[in-house]
PDB file of C-alpha atoms in Angstrom:
ATOM      1  CA  MET A1178     -34.586 -81.083  38.897  1.00  0.00           C
ATOM      2  CA  THR A1179     -33.574 -80.668  42.502  1.00  0.00           C
ATOM      3  CA  SER A1180     -32.848 -77.484  44.396  1.00  0.00           C
ATOM      4  CA  GLY A1181     -29.523 -76.018  43.343  1.00  0.00           C
ATOM      5  CA  GLU A1182     -29.487 -77.663  39.897  1.00  0.00           C
ATOM      6  CA  THR A1183     -29.500 -75.465  36.843  1.00  0.00           C
ATOM      7  CA  ARG A1184     -30.830 -76.276  33.411  1.00  0.00           C
ATOM      8  CA  SER A1185     -28.477 -76.347  30.467  1.00  0.00           C
ATOM      9  CA  ASP A1186     -29.037 -73.915  27.621  1.00  0.00           C
ATOM     10  CA  ALA A1187     -30.103 -76.872  25.443  1.00  0.00           C
ATOM     11  CA  GLU A1188     -32.756 -77.864  28.006  1.00  0.00           C
ATOM     12  CA  ILE A1189     -34.031 -74.278  28.167  1.00  0.00           C
ATOM     13  CA  ILE A1190     -34.230 -74.062  24.368  1.00  0.00           C
ATOM     14  CA  ASN A1191     -36.085 -77.379  24.141  1.00  0.00           C
ATOM     15  CA  ALA A1192     -38.544 -76.399  26.877  1.00  0.00           C
ATOM     16  CA  ALA A1193     -39.322 -73.075  25.168  1.00  0.00           C
ATOM     17  CA  LEU A1194     -39.415 -74.293  21.567  1.00  0.00           C
ATOM     18  CA  GLU A1195     -43.068 -75.361  21.626  1.00  0.00           C
ATOM     19  CA  PHE A1196     -44.115 -71.801  22.465  1.00  0.00           C
ATOM     20  CA  THR A1197     -41.470 -69.741  20.661  1.00  0.00           C
ATOM     21  CA  ILE A1198     -41.322 -71.586  17.318  1.00  0.00           C
ATOM     22  CA  PRO A1199     -44.219 -74.072  17.233  1.00  0.00           C
ATOM     23  CA  VAL A1200     -43.574 -75.236  13.660  1.00  0.00           C
ATOM     24  CA  ALA A1201     -39.999 -76.266  14.532  1.00  0.00           C
ATOM     25  CA  HIS A1202     -41.296 -78.050  17.632  1.00  0.00           C
ATOM     26  CA  ARG A1203     -43.773 -79.992  15.460  1.00  0.00           C
ATOM     27  CA  MET A1204     -40.903 -80.967  13.124  1.00  0.00           C
ATOM     28  CA  GLY A1205     -39.108 -82.429  16.143  1.00  0.00           C
ATOM     29  CA  VAL A1206     -36.169 -80.017  16.179  1.00  0.00           C
ATOM     30  CA  ARG A1207     -34.174 -80.475  19.393  1.00  0.00           C
ATOM     31  CA  ALA A1208     -31.130 -78.756  20.820  1.00  0.00           C
ATOM     32  CA  GLU A1209     -28.552 -81.408  21.671  1.00  0.00           C
ATOM     33  CA  LEU A1210     -25.927 -78.875  22.733  1.00  0.00           C
ATOM     34  CA  ALA A1211     -25.949 -75.127  23.245  1.00  0.00           C
ATOM     35  CA  GLU A1212     -22.906 -73.594  24.875  1.00  0.00           C
ATOM     36  CA  PRO A1213     -20.946 -70.409  24.250  1.00  0.00           C
ATOM     37  CA  GLY A1214     -19.621 -70.632  20.710  1.00  0.00           C
ATOM     38  CA  HIS A1215     -21.091 -74.040  19.846  1.00  0.00           C
ATOM     39  CA  ALA A1216     -24.557 -75.365  19.057  1.00  0.00           C
ATOM     40  CA  VAL A1217     -25.888 -78.685  17.773  1.00  0.00           C
ATOM     41  CA  LEU A1218     -29.485 -79.333  16.735  1.00  0.00           C
ATOM     42  CA  THR A1219     -31.179 -82.507  15.531  1.00  0.00           C
ATOM     43  CA  VAL A1220     -34.396 -83.333  13.723  1.00  0.00           C
ATOM     44  CA  PRO A1221     -35.872 -86.754  12.951  1.00  0.00           C
ATOM     45  CA  ALA A1222     -36.548 -88.013   9.442  1.00  0.00           C
ATOM     46  CA  GLU A1223     -39.884 -89.460  10.520  1.00  0.00           C
ATOM     47  CA  GLY A1224     -42.728 -87.135   9.592  1.00  0.00           C
ATOM     48  CA  ASN A1225     -40.444 -84.746   7.674  1.00  0.00           C
ATOM     49  CA  SER A1226     -40.182 -86.343   4.229  1.00  0.00           C
ATOM     50  CA  ASN A1227     -41.348 -84.953   0.914  1.00  0.00           C
ATOM     51  CA  HIS A1228     -43.093 -86.484  -2.101  1.00  0.00           C
ATOM     52  CA  PHE A1229     -40.083 -88.610  -3.112  1.00  0.00           C
ATOM     53  CA  GLY A1230     -38.994 -89.836   0.321  1.00  0.00           C
ATOM     54  CA  ALA A1231     -36.209 -87.374   1.099  1.00  0.00           C
ATOM     55  CA  ILE A1232     -36.273 -84.850   3.955  1.00  0.00           C
ATOM     56  CA  TYR A1233     -38.274 -81.779   2.933  1.00  0.00           C
ATOM     57  CA  ALA A1234     -36.049 -78.782   2.071  1.00  0.00           C
ATOM     58  CA  GLY A1235     -37.803 -76.562   4.629  1.00  0.00           C
ATOM     59  CA  VAL A1236     -36.753 -78.936   7.400  1.00  0.00           C
ATOM     60  CA  LEU A1237     -33.093 -78.687   6.345  1.00  0.00           C
ATOM     61  CA  PHE A1238     -33.431 -74.903   6.246  1.00  0.00           C
ATOM     62  CA  THR A1239     -35.014 -74.835   9.719  1.00  0.00           C
ATOM     63  CA  VAL A1240     -32.435 -77.054  11.418  1.00  0.00           C
ATOM     64  CA  GLY A1241     -29.651 -74.961   9.865  1.00  0.00           C
ATOM     65  CA  GLU A1242     -31.163 -71.532  10.517  1.00  0.00           C
ATOM     66  CA  MET A1243     -32.126 -72.161  14.138  1.00  0.00           C
ATOM     67  CA  LEU A1244     -28.473 -72.607  15.093  1.00  0.00           C
ATOM     68  CA  GLY A1245     -28.135 -68.814  15.075  1.00  0.00           C
ATOM     69  CA  GLY A1246     -30.712 -68.499  17.820  1.00  0.00           C
ATOM     70  CA  ALA A1247     -29.334 -71.411  19.813  1.00  0.00           C
ATOM     71  CA  ILE A1248     -25.761 -70.138  19.696  1.00  0.00           C
ATOM     72  CA  SER A1249     -26.951 -66.599  20.541  1.00  0.00           C
ATOM     73  CA  LEU A1250     -28.868 -67.762  23.590  1.00  0.00           C
ATOM     74  CA  ALA A1251     -25.817 -69.655  24.818  1.00  0.00           C
ATOM     75  CA  SER A1252     -23.236 -66.970  23.946  1.00  0.00           C
ATOM     76  CA  PHE A1253     -24.862 -63.627  24.736  1.00  0.00           C
ATOM     77  CA  ASP A1254     -26.711 -62.080  27.688  1.00  0.00           C
ATOM     78  CA  THR A1255     -30.368 -63.051  27.240  1.00  0.00           C
ATOM     79  CA  THR A1256     -31.444 -60.540  29.888  1.00  0.00           C
ATOM     80  CA  ALA A1257     -30.168 -57.747  27.626  1.00  0.00           C
ATOM     81  CA  TYR A1258     -30.398 -59.036  24.031  1.00  0.00           C
ATOM     82  CA  TYR A1259     -32.554 -61.163  21.751  1.00  0.00           C
ATOM     83  CA  PRO A1260     -31.414 -62.791  18.479  1.00  0.00           C
ATOM     84  CA  LEU A1261     -32.850 -62.493  14.996  1.00  0.00           C
ATOM     85  CA  VAL A1262     -31.879 -63.718  11.559  1.00  0.00           C
ATOM     86  CA  LYS A1263     -31.250 -61.077   8.901  1.00  0.00           C
ATOM     87  CA  ASP A1264     -30.283 -63.302   5.984  1.00  0.00           C
ATOM     88  CA  LEU A1265     -29.657 -66.965   5.319  1.00  0.00           C
ATOM     89  CA  GLN A1266     -28.370 -68.870   2.322  1.00  0.00           C
ATOM     90  CA  ILE A1267     -28.623 -72.624   2.108  1.00  0.00           C
ATOM     91  CA  PHE A1268     -26.646 -74.881  -0.153  1.00  0.00           C
ATOM     92  CA  PHE A1269     -28.218 -78.298  -0.660  1.00  0.00           C
ATOM     93  CA  ARG A1270     -25.506 -80.925  -1.212  1.00  0.00           C
ATOM     94  CA  LYS A1271     -27.248 -84.323  -1.174  1.00  0.00           C
ATOM     95  CA  PRO A1272     -30.776 -85.619  -0.546  1.00  0.00           C
ATOM     96  CA  ALA A1273     -31.208 -86.758   3.062  1.00  0.00           C
ATOM     97  CA  LYS A1274     -33.333 -89.706   4.126  1.00  0.00           C
ATOM     98  CA  THR A1275     -32.248 -90.138   7.751  1.00  0.00           C
ATOM     99  CA  ASP A1276     -32.285 -88.064  10.939  1.00  0.00           C
ATOM    100  CA  LEU A1277     -30.306 -84.830  10.672  1.00  0.00           C
ATOM    101  CA  ARG A1278     -27.696 -83.095  12.841  1.00  0.00           C
ATOM    102  CA  SER A1279     -26.747 -79.453  12.331  1.00  0.00           C
ATOM    103  CA  GLU A1280     -23.755 -77.769  13.936  1.00  0.00           C
ATOM    104  CA  ALA A1281     -22.162 -74.318  14.104  1.00  0.00           C
ATOM    105  CA  PHE A1282     -19.296 -72.627  15.908  1.00  0.00           C
ATOM    106  CA  LEU A1283     -18.603 -69.011  16.867  1.00  0.00           C
ATOM    107  CA  SER A1284     -15.112 -68.093  18.061  1.00  0.00           C
ATOM    108  CA  ASP A1285     -14.420 -66.499  21.435  1.00  0.00           C
ATOM    109  CA  ASP A1286     -13.004 -63.449  19.624  1.00  0.00           C
ATOM    110  CA  GLU A1287     -16.216 -63.071  17.608  1.00  0.00           C
ATOM    111  CA  ILE A1288     -18.364 -63.432  20.746  1.00  0.00           C
ATOM    112  CA  GLN A1289     -16.304 -60.678  22.402  1.00  0.00           C
ATOM    113  CA  ARG A1290     -16.554 -58.432  19.313  1.00  0.00           C
ATOM    114  CA  VAL A1291     -20.330 -58.867  19.031  1.00  0.00           C
ATOM    115  CA  THR A1292     -20.803 -58.321  22.772  1.00  0.00           C
ATOM    116  CA  ALA A1293     -18.770 -55.078  22.704  1.00  0.00           C
ATOM    117  CA  GLU A1294     -20.536 -53.770  19.590  1.00  0.00           C
ATOM    118  CA  ALA A1295     -23.987 -54.568  21.015  1.00  0.00           C
ATOM    119  CA  ALA A1296     -23.090 -52.834  24.289  1.00  0.00           C
ATOM    120  CA  ALA A1297     -22.021 -49.727  22.358  1.00  0.00           C
ATOM    121  CA  ASN A1298     -24.772 -49.662  19.705  1.00  0.00           C
ATOM    122  CA  GLY A1299     -27.681 -51.672  21.075  1.00  0.00           C
ATOM    123  CA  LYS A1300     -27.233 -54.259  18.331  1.00  0.00           C
ATOM    124  CA  ALA A1301     -24.549 -56.198  16.494  1.00  0.00           C
ATOM    125  CA  ASP A1302     -24.414 -58.497  13.468  1.00  0.00           C
ATOM    126  CA  PHE A1303     -22.441 -61.698  13.113  1.00  0.00           C
ATOM    127  CA  GLN A1304     -22.068 -64.334  10.433  1.00  0.00           C
ATOM    128  CA  LEU A1305     -22.519 -68.000  11.160  1.00  0.00           C
ATOM    129  CA  ARG A1306     -21.621 -70.932   8.938  1.00  0.00           C
ATOM    130  CA  ALA A1307     -23.320 -74.225   9.664  1.00  0.00           C
ATOM    131  CA  THR A1308     -23.337 -77.781   8.408  1.00  0.00           C
ATOM    132  CA  VAL A1309     -26.157 -80.305   8.257  1.00  0.00           C
ATOM    133  CA  HIS A1310     -25.252 -83.998   8.176  1.00  0.00           C
ATOM    134  CA  ASP A1311     -27.372 -87.121   7.914  1.00  0.00           C
ATOM    135  CA  ALA A1312     -27.154 -90.056  10.325  1.00  0.00           C
ATOM    136  CA  ASP A1313     -24.296 -91.554   8.285  1.00  0.00           C
ATOM    137  CA  GLY A1314     -22.247 -88.350   8.563  1.00  0.00           C
ATOM    138  CA  VAL A1315     -22.860 -87.309   4.947  1.00  0.00           C
ATOM    139  CA  LEU A1316     -22.946 -83.540   4.407  1.00  0.00           C
ATOM    140  CA  VAL A1317     -26.439 -82.795   3.065  1.00  0.00           C
ATOM    141  CA  ALA A1318     -26.557 -78.993   3.398  1.00  0.00           C
ATOM    142  CA  GLU A1319     -24.563 -75.954   4.460  1.00  0.00           C
ATOM    143  CA  THR A1320     -25.869 -72.571   5.551  1.00  0.00           C
ATOM    144  CA  VAL A1321     -24.355 -69.114   5.792  1.00  0.00           C
ATOM    145  CA  GLY A1322     -26.411 -66.711   7.849  1.00  0.00           C
ATOM    146  CA  THR A1323     -26.233 -63.157   9.038  1.00  0.00           C
ATOM    147  CA  TYR A1324     -27.683 -62.891  12.522  1.00  0.00           C
ATOM    148  CA  GLN A1325     -28.077 -60.011  14.918  1.00  0.00           C
ATOM    149  CA  ILE A1326     -28.416 -59.596  18.629  1.00  0.00           C
ATOM    150  CA  ARG A1327     -30.519 -56.582  19.535  1.00  0.00           C
ATOM    151  CA  ALA A1328     -31.108 -54.906  22.876  1.00  0.00           C
ATOM    152  CA  LEU A1329     -34.453 -55.754  24.464  1.00  0.00           C
ATOM    153  CA  GLY A1330     -36.972 -53.019  23.859  1.00  0.00           C
ATOM    154  CA  ARG A1331     -35.564 -52.118  20.428  1.00  0.00           C
TER     155      ARG A1331
END
């Protein structure tokens, strides 16, 4: 990177992943896109299969759950708040045998609501729905999570 260039949120997430969530780094989870209100993560099939050749359920959970952190880092002030997951449900739809792509969206209105609530209370919850597709575009899992941003030092 040359002087004056900035790193994208996805690049920052990928650079930090090895130290912040080592198990996800070992799985090969990568942020493809992280911008306000939108995040996309991927994970390879290689090295992540179970005893019958499908992707291990924990890998699907991880690539779905981590979207909450990725979207938080891209949508909220990281000098003031950190994200955490409070609850997550996963709905397995089909066995996956190829690389995976997870995706989630958060509306501008919801980002503004969460930002205002966190400024007033030091923390704010939000719900995030995500999808996980295989390399052929088949829906293999969906997640519904409750996440929170919390003021640093709390």
